[in-house]
Short mmCIF file of C-alpha atoms in Angstrom, two decimals:
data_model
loop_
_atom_site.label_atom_id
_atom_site.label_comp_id
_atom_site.label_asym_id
_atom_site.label_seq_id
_atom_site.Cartn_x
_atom_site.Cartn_y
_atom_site.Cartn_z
CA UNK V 8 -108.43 -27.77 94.55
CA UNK V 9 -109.75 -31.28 94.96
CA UNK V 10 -110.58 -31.07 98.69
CA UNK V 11 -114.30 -29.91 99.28
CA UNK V 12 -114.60 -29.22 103.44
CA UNK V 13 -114.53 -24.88 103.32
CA UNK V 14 -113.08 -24.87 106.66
CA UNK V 15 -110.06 -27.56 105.93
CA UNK V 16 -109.39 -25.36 102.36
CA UNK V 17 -109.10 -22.29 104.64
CA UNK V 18 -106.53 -23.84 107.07
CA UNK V 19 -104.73 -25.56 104.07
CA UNK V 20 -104.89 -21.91 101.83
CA UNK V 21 -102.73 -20.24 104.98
CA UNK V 22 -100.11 -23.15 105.30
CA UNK V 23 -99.60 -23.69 101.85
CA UNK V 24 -98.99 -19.82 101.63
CA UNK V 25 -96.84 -19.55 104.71
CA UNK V 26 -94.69 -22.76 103.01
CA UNK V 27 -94.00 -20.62 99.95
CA UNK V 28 -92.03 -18.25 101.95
CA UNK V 29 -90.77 -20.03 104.14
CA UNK V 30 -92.65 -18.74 107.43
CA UNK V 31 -94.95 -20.04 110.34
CA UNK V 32 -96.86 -16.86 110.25
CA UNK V 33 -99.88 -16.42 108.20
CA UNK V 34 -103.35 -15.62 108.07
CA UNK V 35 -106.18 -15.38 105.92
CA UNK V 36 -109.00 -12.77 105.62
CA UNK V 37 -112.48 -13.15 104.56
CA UNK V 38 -115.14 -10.43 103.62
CA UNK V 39 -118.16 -10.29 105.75
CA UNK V 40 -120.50 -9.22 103.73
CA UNK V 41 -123.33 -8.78 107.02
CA UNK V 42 -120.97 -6.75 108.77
CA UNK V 43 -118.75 -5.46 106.08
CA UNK V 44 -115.62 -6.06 107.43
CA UNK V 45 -112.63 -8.13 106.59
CA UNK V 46 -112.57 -11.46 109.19
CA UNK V 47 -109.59 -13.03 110.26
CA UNK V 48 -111.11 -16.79 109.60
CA UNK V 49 -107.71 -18.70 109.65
CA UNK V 50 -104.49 -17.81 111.56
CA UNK V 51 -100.79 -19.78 111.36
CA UNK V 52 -97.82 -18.94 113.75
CA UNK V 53 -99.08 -16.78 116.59
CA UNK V 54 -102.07 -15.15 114.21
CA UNK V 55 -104.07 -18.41 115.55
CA UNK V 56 -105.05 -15.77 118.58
CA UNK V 57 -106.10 -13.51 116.69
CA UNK V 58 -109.04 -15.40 114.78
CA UNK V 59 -111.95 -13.32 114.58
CA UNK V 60 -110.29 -9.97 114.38
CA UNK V 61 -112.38 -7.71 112.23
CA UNK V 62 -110.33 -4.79 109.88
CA UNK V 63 -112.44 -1.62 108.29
CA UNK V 64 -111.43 -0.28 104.76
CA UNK V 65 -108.25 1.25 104.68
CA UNK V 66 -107.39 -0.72 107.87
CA UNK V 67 -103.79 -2.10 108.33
CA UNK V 68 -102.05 -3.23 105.01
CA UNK V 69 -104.86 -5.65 104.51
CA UNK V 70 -107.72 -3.15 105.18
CA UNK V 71 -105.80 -0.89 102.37
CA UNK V 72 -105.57 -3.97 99.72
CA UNK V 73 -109.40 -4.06 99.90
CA UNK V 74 -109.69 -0.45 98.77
CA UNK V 75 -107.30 -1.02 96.01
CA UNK V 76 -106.88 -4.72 95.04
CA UNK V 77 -103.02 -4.27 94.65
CA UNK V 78 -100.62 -6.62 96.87
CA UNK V 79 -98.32 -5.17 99.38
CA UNK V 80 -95.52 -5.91 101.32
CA UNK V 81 -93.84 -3.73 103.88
CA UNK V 82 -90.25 -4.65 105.17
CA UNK V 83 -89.86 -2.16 107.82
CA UNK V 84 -93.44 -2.81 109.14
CA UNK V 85 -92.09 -1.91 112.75
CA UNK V 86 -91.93 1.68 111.61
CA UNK V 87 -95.47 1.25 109.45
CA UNK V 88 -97.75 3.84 109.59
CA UNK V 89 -100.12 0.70 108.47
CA UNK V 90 -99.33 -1.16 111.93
CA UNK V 91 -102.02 -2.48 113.96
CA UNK V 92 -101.80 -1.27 117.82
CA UNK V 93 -102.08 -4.70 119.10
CA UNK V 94 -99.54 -6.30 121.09
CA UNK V 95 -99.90 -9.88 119.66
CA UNK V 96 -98.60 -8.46 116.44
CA UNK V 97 -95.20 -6.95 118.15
CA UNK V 98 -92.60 -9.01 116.73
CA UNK V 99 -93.77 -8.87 112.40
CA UNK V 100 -90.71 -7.09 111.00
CA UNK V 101 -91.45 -7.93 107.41
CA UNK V 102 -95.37 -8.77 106.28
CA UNK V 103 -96.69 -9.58 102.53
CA UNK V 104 -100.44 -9.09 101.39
CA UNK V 105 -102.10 -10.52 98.88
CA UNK V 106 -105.93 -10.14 97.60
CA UNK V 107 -108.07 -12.61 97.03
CA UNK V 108 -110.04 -11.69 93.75
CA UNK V 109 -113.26 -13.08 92.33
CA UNK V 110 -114.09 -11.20 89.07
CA UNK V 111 -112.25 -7.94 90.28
CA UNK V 112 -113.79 -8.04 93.12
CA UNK V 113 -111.40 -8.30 96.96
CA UNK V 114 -112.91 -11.01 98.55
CA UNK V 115 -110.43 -11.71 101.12
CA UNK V 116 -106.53 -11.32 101.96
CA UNK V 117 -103.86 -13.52 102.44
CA UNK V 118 -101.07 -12.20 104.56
CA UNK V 119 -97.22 -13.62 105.65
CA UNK V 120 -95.00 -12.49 107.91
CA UNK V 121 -91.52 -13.02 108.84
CA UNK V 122 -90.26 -11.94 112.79
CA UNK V 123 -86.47 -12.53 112.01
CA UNK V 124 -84.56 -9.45 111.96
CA UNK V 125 -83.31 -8.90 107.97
CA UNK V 126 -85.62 -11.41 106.28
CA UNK V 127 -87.00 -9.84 103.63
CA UNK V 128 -89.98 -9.64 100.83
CA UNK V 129 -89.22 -9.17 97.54
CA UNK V 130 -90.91 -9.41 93.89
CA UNK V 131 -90.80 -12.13 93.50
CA UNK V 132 -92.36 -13.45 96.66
CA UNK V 133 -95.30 -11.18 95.54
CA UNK V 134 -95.52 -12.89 92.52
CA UNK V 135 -95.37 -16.58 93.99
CA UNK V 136 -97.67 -16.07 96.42
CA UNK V 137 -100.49 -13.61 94.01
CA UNK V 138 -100.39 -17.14 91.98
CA UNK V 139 -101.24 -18.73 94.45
CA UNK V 140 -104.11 -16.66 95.74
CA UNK V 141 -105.74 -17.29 92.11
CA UNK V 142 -105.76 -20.99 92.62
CA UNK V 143 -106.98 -20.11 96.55
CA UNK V 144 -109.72 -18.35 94.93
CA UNK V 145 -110.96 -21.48 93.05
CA UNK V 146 -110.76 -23.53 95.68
CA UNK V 147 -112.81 -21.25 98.15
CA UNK V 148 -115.58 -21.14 95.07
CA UNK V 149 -115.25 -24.89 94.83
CA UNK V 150 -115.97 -25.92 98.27
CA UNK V 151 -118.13 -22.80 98.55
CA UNK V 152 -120.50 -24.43 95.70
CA UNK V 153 -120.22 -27.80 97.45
CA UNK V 154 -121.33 -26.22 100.53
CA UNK V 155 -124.49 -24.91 99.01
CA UNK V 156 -125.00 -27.51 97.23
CA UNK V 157 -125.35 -29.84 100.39
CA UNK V 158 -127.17 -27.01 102.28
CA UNK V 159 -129.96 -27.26 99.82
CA UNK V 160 -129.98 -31.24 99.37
CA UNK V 161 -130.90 -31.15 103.16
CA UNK V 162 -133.32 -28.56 102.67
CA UNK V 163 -135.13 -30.96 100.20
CA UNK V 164 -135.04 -34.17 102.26
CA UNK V 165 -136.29 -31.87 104.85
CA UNK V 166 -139.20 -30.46 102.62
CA UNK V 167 -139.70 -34.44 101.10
CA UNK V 168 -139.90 -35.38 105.09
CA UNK V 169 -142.54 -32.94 105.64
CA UNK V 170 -144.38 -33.53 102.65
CA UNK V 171 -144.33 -37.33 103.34
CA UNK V 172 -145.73 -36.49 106.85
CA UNK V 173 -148.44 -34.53 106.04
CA UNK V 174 -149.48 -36.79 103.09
CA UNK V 175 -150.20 -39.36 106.33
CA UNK V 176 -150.75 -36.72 109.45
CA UNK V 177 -153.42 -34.43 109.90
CA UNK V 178 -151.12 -30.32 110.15
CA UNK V 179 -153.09 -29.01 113.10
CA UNK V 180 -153.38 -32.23 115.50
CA UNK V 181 -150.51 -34.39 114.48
CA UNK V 182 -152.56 -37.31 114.39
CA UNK V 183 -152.91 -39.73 111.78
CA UNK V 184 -155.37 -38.53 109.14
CA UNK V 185 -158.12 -40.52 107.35
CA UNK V 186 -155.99 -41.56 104.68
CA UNK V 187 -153.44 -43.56 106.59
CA UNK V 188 -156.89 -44.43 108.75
CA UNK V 189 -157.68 -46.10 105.39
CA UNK V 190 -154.71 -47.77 104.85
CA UNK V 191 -154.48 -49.42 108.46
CA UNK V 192 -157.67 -50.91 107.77
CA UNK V 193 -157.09 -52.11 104.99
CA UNK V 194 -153.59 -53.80 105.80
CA UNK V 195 -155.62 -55.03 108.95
CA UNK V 196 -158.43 -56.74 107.22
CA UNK V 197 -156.21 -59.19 106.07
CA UNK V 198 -154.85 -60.00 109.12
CA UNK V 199 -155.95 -63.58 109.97
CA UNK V 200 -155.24 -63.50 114.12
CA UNK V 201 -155.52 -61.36 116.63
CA UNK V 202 -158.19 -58.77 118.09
CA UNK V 203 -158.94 -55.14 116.39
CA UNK V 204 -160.09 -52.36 119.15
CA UNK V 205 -161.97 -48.82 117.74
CA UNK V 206 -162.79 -46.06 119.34
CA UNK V 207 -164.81 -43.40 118.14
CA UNK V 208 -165.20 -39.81 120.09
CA UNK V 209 -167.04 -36.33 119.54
CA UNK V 210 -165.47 -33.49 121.14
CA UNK V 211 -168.86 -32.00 123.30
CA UNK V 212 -169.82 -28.22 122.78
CA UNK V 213 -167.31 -27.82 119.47
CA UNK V 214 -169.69 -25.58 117.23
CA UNK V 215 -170.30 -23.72 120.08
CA UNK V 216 -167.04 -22.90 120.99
CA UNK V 217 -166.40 -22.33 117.06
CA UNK V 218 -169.16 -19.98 116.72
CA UNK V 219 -169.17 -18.03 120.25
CA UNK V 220 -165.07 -17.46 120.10
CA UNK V 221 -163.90 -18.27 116.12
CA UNK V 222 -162.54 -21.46 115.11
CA UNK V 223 -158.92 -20.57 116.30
CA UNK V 224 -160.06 -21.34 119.64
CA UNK V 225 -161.62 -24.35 118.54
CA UNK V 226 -158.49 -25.11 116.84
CA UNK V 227 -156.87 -25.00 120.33
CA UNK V 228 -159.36 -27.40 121.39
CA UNK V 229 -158.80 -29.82 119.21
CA UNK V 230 -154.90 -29.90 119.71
CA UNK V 231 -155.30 -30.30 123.09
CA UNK V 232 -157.81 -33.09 122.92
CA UNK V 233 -155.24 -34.64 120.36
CA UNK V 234 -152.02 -34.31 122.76
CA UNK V 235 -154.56 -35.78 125.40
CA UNK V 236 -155.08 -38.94 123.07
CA UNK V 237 -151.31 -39.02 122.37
CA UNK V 238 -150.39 -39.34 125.96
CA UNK V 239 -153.09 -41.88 126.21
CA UNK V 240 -151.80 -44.29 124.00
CA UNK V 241 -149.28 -46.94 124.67
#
């Protein structure tokens, strides 16, 4: 619950889950809201290959625990009329499937499996691991909210960047405007050594080319006369 990295509480969700039963295999769906299928995010055991597999609804067991919200577990999944075609998946004898549930709603599913011949799920394996789903659940939402939560501090030091550059930078040219033009002087007047060089420039024919062609052109002018500058300078 503590840890706060989405991805890590995805890969720790599936091993802590395939621990409780005692298994290697396990896996952990996600709902993709875009696309509107379930995503295989995390994979233990052999499942790692399988990242990235995308289930409709009513799709294998998992596909048919996000219609109905209601664990499953099938111990004769060999002969399952819920079994993927998918040779990968071959060797699951016995699989358990959980939902993931945020207010009622199947956000995910988190599945075990067991390849031994007569290992079995039972109640209480259902139970043990639907407990533990709930406290999956807040930890998704946890680093889910931390995830946001950094997304949009970055947005803001991005917007407080931008706004501190064009508080100093003119937006169409790039170039210094005149209140950091104002400032340099200033900080150079009380310099007591050294030489001061300023050059003032008109950009010929501008109102013409404003008037004849619209002042997007002229914009264009300008910004090239300002890269020209820029490439100028030292």
């Amino acid at each position: 619950l503590n840890r706060l990295d989405l991805e890590d509480v995805l890969e720790t969700i599936v091993q802590r889950a395939a621990e409780l039963v005692d298994t290697r295999h396990g896996f952990l769906f996600l709902h993709n809201a875009e696309k509107d299928v379930l995503e295989l995010r995390v994979g233990a055991g052999f499942y790692r290959d399988a990242v990235g597999l995308c289930l409709k609804r009513g799709e294998s067991i998992s596909g048919q625990i996000w219609l109905t919200g209601k664990a499953m577990y099938d111990n004769h999944f060999m002969q399952s009329p819920w079994r993927v075609a998918d040779p990968r998946f071959s060797t699951v004898r016995a699989t358990l499937n959980v939902p993931l549930l945020r207010g009622g709603e199947v956000v995910g599913v988190i599945g075990v499996v067991y390849t031994e011949p007569g290992r079995q799920f039972s109640e209480r394996e259902v139970v043990l691991v639907s407990r533990f789903a709930e406290q999956a659940v807040i930890a998704l939402d946890n680093a889910g909210l931390y995830r946001q939560v950094q997304a949009e501090l970055q947005e803001r030091k991005l917007y407080e960047k931008q706004l501190r550059f064009l508080s100093s930078h003119d937006a169409m040219t790039g170039l210094l405007n005149r209140r950091r033009l104002d400032e340099d002087l200033e900080r150079l007047s009380r310099r007591t050594e050294g030489n001061i060089a300023v050059l003032v420039s008109d950009v010929d024919g501008l109102k013409l080319l404003n008037d004849t062609f619209g002042h997007a052109q002229g914009d264009r002018l300008l910004a090239a006369v300002a890269r020209i500058l820029q490439e100028c300078m030292p």
